[in-house]
Short mmCIF file of C-alpha atoms in Angstrom, two decimals:
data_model
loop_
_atom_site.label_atom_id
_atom_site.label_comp_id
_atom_site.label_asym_id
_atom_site.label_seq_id
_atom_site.Cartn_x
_atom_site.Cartn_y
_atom_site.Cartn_z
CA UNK A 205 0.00 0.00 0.00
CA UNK A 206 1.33 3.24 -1.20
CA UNK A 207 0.54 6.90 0.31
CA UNK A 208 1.73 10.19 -0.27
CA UNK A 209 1.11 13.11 3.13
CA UNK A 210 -1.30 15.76 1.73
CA UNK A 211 -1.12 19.43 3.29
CA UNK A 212 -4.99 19.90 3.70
CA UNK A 213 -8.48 17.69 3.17
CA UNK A 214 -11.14 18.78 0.79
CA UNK A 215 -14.81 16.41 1.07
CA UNK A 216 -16.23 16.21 -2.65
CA UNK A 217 -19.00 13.83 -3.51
CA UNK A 218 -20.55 13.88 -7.20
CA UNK A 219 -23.56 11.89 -7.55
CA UNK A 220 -23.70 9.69 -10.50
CA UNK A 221 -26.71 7.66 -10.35
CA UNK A 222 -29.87 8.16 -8.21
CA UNK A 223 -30.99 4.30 -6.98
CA UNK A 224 -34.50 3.44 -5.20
CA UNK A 225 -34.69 0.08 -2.84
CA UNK A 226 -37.27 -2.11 -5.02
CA UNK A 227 -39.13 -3.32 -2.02
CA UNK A 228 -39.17 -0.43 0.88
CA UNK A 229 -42.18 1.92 1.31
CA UNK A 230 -44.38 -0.26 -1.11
CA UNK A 231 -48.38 0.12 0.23
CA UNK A 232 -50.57 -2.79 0.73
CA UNK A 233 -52.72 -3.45 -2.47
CA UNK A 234 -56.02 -4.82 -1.29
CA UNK A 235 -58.06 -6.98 -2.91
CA UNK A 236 -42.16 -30.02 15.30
CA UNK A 237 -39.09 -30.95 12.62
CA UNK A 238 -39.66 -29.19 9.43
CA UNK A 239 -39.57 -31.48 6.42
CA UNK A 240 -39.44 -30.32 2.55
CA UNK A 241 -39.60 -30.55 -1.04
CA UNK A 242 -36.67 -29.09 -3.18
CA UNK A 243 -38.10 -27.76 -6.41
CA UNK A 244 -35.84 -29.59 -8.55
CA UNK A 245 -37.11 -29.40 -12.40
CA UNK A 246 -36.46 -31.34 -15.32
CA UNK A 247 -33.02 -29.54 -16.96
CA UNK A 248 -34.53 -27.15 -19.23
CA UNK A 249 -32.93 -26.57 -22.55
CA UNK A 250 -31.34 -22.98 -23.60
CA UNK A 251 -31.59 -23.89 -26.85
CA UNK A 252 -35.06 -25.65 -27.33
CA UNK A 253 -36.57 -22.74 -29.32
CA UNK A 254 -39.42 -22.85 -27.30
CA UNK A 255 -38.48 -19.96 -25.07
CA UNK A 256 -41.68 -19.30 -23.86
CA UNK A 257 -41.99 -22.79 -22.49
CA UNK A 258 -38.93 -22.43 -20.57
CA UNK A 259 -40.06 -18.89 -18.62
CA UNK A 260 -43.03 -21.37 -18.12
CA UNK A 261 -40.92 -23.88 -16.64
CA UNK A 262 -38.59 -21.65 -14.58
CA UNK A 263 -41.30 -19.75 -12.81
CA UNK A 264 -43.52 -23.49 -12.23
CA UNK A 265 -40.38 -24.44 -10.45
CA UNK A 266 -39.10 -21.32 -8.54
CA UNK A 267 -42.10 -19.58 -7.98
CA UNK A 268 -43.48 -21.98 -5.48
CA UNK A 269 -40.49 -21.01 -2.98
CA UNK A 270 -40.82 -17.09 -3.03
CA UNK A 271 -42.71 -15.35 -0.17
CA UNK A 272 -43.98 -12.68 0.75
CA UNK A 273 -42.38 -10.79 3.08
CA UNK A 274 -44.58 -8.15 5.45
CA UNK A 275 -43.14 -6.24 8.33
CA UNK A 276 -45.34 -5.35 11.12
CA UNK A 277 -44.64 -2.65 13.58
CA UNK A 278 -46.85 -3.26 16.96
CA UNK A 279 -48.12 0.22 18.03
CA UNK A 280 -50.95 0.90 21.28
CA UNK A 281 -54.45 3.14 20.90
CA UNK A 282 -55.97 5.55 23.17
CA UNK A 283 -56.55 2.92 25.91
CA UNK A 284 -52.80 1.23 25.66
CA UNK A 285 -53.68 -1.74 23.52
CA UNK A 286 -51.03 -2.97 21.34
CA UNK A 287 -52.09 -3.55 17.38
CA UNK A 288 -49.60 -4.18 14.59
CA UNK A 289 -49.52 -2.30 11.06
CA UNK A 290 -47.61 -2.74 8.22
CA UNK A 291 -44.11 -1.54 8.08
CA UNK A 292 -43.33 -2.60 4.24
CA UNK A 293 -43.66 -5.29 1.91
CA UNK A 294 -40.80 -7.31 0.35
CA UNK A 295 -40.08 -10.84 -0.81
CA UNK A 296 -37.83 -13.59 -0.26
CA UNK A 297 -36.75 -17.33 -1.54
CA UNK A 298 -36.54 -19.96 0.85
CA UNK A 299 -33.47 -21.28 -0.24
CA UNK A 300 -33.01 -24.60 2.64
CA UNK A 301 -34.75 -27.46 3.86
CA UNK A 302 -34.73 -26.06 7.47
CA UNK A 303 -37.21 -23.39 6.34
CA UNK A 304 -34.48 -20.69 5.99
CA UNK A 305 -35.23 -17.56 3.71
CA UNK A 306 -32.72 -15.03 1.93
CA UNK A 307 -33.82 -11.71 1.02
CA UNK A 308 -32.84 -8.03 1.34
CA UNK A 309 -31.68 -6.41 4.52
CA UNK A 310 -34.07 -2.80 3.93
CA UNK A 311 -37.08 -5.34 3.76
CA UNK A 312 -37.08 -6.42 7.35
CA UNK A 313 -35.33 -3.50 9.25
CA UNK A 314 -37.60 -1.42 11.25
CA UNK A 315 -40.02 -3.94 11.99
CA UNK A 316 -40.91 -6.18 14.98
CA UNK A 317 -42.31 -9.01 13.48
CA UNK A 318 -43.28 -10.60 10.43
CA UNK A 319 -45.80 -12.33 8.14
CA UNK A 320 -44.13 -14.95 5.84
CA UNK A 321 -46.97 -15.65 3.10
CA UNK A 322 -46.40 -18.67 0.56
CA UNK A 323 -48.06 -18.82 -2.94
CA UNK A 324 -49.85 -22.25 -1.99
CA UNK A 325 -51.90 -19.44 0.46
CA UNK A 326 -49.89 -20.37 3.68
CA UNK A 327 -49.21 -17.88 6.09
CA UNK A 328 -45.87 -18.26 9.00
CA UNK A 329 -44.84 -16.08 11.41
CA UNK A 330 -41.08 -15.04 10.12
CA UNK A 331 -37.72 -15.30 12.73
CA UNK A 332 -35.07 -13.60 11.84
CA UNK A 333 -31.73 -14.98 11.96
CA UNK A 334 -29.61 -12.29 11.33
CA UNK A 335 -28.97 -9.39 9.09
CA UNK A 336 -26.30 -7.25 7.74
CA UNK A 337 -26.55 -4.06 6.89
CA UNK A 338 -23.05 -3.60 4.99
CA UNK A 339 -24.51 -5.98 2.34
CA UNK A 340 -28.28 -5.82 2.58
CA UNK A 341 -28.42 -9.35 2.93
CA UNK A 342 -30.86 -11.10 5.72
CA UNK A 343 -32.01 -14.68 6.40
CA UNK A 344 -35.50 -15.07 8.25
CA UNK A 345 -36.73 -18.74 9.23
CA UNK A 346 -40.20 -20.65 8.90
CA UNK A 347 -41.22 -23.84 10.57
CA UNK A 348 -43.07 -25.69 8.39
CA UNK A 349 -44.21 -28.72 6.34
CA UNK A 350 -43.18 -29.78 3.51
CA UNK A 351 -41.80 -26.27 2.16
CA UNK A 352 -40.94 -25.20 -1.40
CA UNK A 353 -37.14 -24.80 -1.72
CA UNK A 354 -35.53 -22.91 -4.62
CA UNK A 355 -31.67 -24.10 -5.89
CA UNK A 356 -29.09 -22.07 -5.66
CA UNK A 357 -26.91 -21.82 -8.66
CA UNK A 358 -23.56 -20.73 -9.39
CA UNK A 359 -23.41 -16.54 -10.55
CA UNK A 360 -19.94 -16.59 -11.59
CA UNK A 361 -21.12 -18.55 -14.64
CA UNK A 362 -23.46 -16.42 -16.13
CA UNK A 363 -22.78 -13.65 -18.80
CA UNK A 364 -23.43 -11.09 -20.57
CA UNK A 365 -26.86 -11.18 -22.41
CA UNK A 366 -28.09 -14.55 -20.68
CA UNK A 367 -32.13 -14.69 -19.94
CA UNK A 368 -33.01 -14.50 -16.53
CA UNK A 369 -36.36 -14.24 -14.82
CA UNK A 370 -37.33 -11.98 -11.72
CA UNK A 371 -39.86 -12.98 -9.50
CA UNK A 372 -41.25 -11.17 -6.84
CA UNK A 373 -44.33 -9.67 -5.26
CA UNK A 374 -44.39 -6.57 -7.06
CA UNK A 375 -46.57 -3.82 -5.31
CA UNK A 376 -47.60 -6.50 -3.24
CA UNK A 377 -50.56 -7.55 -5.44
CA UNK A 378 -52.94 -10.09 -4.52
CA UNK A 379 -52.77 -13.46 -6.25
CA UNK A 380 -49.53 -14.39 -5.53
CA UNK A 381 -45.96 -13.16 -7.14
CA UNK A 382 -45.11 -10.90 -10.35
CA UNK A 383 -42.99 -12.92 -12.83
CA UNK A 384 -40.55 -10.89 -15.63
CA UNK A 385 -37.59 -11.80 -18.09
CA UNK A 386 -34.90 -9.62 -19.45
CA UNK A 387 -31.49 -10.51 -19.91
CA UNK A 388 -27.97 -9.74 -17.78
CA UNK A 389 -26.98 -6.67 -19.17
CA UNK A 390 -23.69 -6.61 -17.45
CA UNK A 391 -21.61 -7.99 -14.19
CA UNK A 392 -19.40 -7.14 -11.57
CA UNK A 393 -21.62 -3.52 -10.86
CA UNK A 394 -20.35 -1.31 -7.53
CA UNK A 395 -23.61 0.49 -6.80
CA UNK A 396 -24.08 2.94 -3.59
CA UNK A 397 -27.44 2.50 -1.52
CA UNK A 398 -29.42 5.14 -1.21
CA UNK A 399 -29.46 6.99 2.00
CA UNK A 400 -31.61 5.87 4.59
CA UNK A 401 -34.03 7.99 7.07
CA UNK A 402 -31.19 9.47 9.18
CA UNK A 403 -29.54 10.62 5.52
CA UNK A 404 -26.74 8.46 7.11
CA UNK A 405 -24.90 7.23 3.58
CA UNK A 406 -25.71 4.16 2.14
CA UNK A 407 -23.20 0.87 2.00
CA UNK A 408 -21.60 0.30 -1.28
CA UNK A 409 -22.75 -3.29 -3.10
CA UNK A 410 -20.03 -5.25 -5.20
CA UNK A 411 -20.32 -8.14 -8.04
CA UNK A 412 -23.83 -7.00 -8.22
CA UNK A 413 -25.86 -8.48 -11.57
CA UNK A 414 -27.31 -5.70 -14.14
CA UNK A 415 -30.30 -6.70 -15.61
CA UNK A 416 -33.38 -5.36 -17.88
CA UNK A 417 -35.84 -7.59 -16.08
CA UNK A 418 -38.91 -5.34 -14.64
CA UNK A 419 -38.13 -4.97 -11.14
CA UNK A 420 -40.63 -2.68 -8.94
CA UNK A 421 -41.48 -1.83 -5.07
CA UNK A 422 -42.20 -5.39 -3.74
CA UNK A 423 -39.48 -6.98 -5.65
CA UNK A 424 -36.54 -6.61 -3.14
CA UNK A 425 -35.73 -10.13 -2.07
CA UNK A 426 -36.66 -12.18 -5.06
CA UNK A 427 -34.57 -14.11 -6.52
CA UNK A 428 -33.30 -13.62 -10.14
CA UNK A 429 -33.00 -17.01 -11.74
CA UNK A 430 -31.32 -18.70 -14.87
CA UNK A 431 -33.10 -20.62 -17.44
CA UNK A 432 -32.04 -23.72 -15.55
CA UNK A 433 -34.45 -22.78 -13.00
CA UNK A 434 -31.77 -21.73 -10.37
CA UNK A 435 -31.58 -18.64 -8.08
CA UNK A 436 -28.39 -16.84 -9.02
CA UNK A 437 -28.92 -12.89 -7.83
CA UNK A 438 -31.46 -11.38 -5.36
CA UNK A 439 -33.33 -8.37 -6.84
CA UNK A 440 -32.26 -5.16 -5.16
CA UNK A 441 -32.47 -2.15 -6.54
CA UNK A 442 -34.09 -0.04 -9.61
CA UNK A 443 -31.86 3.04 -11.06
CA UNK A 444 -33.96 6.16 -10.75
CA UNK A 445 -33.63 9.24 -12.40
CA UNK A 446 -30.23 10.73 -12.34
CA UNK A 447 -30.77 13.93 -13.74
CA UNK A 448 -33.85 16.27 -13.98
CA UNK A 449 -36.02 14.74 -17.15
CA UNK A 450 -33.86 12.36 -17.95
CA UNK A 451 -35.25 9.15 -16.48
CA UNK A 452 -33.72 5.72 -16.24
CA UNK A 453 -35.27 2.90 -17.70
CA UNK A 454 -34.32 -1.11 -17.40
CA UNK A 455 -31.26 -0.51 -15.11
CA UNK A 456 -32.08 -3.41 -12.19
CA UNK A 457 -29.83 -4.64 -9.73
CA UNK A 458 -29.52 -8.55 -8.21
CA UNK A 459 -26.87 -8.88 -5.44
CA UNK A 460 -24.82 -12.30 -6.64
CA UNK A 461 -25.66 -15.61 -4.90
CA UNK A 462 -21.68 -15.75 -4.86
CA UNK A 463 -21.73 -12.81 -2.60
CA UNK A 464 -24.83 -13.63 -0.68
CA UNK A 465 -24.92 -17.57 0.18
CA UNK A 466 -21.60 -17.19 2.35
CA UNK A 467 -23.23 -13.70 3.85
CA UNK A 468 -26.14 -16.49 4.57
CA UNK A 469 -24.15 -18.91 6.39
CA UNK A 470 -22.40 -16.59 8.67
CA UNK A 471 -25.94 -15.12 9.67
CA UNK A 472 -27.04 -18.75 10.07
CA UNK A 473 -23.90 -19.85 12.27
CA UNK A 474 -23.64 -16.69 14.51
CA UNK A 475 -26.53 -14.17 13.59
CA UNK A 476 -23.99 -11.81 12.09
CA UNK A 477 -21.37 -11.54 9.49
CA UNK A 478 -18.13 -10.36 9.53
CA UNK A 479 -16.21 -7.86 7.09
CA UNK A 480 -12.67 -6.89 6.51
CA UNK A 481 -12.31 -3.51 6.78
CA UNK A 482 -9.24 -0.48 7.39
CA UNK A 483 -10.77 2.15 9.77
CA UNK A 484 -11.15 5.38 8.50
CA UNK A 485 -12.81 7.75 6.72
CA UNK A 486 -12.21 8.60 3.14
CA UNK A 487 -12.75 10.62 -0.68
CA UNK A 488 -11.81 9.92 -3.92
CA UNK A 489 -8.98 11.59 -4.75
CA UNK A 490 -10.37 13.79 -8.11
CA UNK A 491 -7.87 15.75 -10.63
CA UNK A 492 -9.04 19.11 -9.05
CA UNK A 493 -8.45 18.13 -5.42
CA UNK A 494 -5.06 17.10 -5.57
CA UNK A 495 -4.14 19.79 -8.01
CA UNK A 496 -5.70 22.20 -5.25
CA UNK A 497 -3.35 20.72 -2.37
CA UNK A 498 -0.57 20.28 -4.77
CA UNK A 499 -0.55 16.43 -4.82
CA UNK A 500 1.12 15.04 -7.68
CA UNK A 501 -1.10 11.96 -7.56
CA UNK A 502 -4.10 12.11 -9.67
CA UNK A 503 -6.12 8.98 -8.13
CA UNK A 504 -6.77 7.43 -4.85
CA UNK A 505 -8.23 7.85 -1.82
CA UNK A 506 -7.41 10.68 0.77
CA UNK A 507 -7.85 9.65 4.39
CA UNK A 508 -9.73 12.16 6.41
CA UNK A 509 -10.02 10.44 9.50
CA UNK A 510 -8.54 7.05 11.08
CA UNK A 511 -10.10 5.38 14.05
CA UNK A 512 -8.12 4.91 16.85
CA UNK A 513 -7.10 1.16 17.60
CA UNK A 514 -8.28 0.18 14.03
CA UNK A 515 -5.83 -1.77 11.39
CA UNK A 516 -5.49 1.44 9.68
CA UNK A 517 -4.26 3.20 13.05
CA UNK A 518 -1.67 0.37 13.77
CA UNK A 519 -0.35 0.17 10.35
CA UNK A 520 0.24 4.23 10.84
CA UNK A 521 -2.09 5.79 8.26
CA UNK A 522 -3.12 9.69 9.55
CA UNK A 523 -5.57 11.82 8.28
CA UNK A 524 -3.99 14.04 4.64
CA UNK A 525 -2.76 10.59 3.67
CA UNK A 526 -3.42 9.42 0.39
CA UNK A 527 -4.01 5.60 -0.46
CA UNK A 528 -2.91 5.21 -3.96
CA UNK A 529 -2.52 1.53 -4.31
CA UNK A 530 -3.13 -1.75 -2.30
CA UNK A 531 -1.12 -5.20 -3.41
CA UNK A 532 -1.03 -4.91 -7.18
CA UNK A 533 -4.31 -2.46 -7.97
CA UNK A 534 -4.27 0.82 -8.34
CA UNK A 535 -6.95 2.46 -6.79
CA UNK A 536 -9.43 4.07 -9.07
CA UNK A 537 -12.97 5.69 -9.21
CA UNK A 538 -15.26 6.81 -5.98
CA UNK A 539 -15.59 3.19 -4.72
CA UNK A 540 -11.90 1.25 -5.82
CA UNK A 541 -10.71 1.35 -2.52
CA UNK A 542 -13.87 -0.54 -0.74
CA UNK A 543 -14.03 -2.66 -4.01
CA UNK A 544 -10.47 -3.69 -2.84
CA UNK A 545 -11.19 -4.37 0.74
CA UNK A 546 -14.23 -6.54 -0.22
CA UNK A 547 -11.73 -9.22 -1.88
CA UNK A 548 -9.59 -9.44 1.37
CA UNK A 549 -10.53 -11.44 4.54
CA UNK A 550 -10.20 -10.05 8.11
CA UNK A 551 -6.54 -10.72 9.38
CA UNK A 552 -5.30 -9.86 5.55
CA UNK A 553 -2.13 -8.12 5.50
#
């Protein structure tokens, strides 16, 4: 790791791309051992030519296993009764045998309990295991008999312009969930979260899957799936509109099942997950800021803060330093420095 000492700090943020959750703030539309049944369908054929028969097939086999998600928030009336009312509707894939469930982090947070509703018309009270914020990744748990389980599949195999189908309960309407196809438009996305209620930032998501697939408020949770009927991304977020008039349209975002199954098991082991990380505070190093404090680096990351007792702290990084490179990579762009923590474990050196 490379740095250079910088006289003064300068805070710049540009904002590139404006991104809504696709399952927060999305209103009701009215109208003993747990044994299961993996969904496991015949292999379906890429190149049958009858495409339409295998969406068919895909969603028959997958859509069984996605719930509904529904956060309740218990509240008391005039006479101090408790009732619950919805907090937000989301989905989620129940991915094991023991009744576990993956979906998004923003669909269960803020709520006290939880209404886990299957497409056969069964309703569960939810658990939840664990969540983690830093990825938006959660696990919930039903108890039940003989539940539908999706497959996981592997998202390091799929490419650019492969089908895929989104499932979810999109704006929660009745009659079970919203299926859509579209295609991976590209891989490996770093997207920021929006900010959340506080206007605290929010986390930056690696390896995430582009894709074209409708994806609307409801969605979050769902699993994105391959024509071989396996989950390979959970459906995240929707690009908004970045500039004024200029709207986005087809930019959707799945979080990798190679990203989120290990998330899983570490919420499933110890009800939390664990991330490498430096301690401190950063910005992007842009041409104008170091030209301003006379830096002759033109990329990287200038620390503006290190926490005390942190990695960063013992290795002897302080605040005006500038990060320009970590093992081999050169660091990049707003988020090339996180991007490069993500690949390292805790203990890394």
């Amino acid at each position: 790791m490379k740095t250079l000492r910088a006289p003064t700090a300068i805070v710049t943020f540009l904002t590139v791309l404006l991104l809504t959750f696709a399952g927060t703030g999305c209103q009701l539309v009215t109208g003993a051992p747990t044994s299961s049944t993996p969904a496991s369908p015949a292999a379906l054929s890429q190149t049958s030519g009858d495409f339409a028969d295998a969406i068919r097939q895909v969603a028959e086999t997958v859509k069984p296993a996605v719930v509904q998600i529904t956060g309740e928030q218990v509240q008391v009336d005039l006479f101090n009764r408790p009732f619950t009312v919805p907090a937000g509707v989301g989905s989620g894939v129940i991915y094991d045998r023991q009744g576990y469930i993956l979906t998004n982090n923003h669909v269960v947070e803020g709520a006290k309990q939880w209404l886990i509703s299957l497409p056969d018309g069964r309703s569960f009270a939810g658990q939840l295991v664990g969540a983690d914020p830093q990825t938006d990744l959660a696990v919930m748990q039903i108890s039940g008999r003989d539940l539908p389980v999706a497959r996981l599949g592997d998202s390091s195999k799929m490419q650019v312009g492969d089908w895929v189908v989104a499932i979810g309960n999109a704006l929660a309407l009745p009659g079970g969930p919203t299926v859509t196809k579209g295609v991976v438009s590209a891989l490996g996305r770093t997207v920021q979260e929006p900010s959340g209620p506080t206007g605290t930032p929010g986390p930056f998501l690696f390896d995430l899957i582009q894709t074209d697939a409708p994806i609307n408020p409801g969605n979050s949770g769902g699993p994105l799936v391959n024509l071989q009927g396996e989950v390979i991304g959970l459906n995240t977020l929707v690009a908004g509109q970045s500039e004024r008039g200029v709207q986005a349209i087809g930019i959707g975002f799945a979080i990798s099942i190679a990203t989120a199954k290990p998330i899983a098991d570490q919420l499933v082991t110890s009800g939390r997950a664990i991330h490498p990380y430096l301690g401190i505070n950063y910005v992007p190093l842009t041409p104008a800021i170091a030209a301003q404090l006379g830096i002759p680096s033109r990329e990287g990351a200038l620390v503006t803060g290190v926490l005390a007792s942190s990695p960063a702290a013992e290795a002897g990084l302080r605040t005006r330093d500038v990060i320009t490179q970590i093992d081999s990579t050169t660091l990049r762009g707003e988020s090339a420095l996180a991007e490069v923590i993500n690949t390292h474990k805790p203990g890394d050196t």
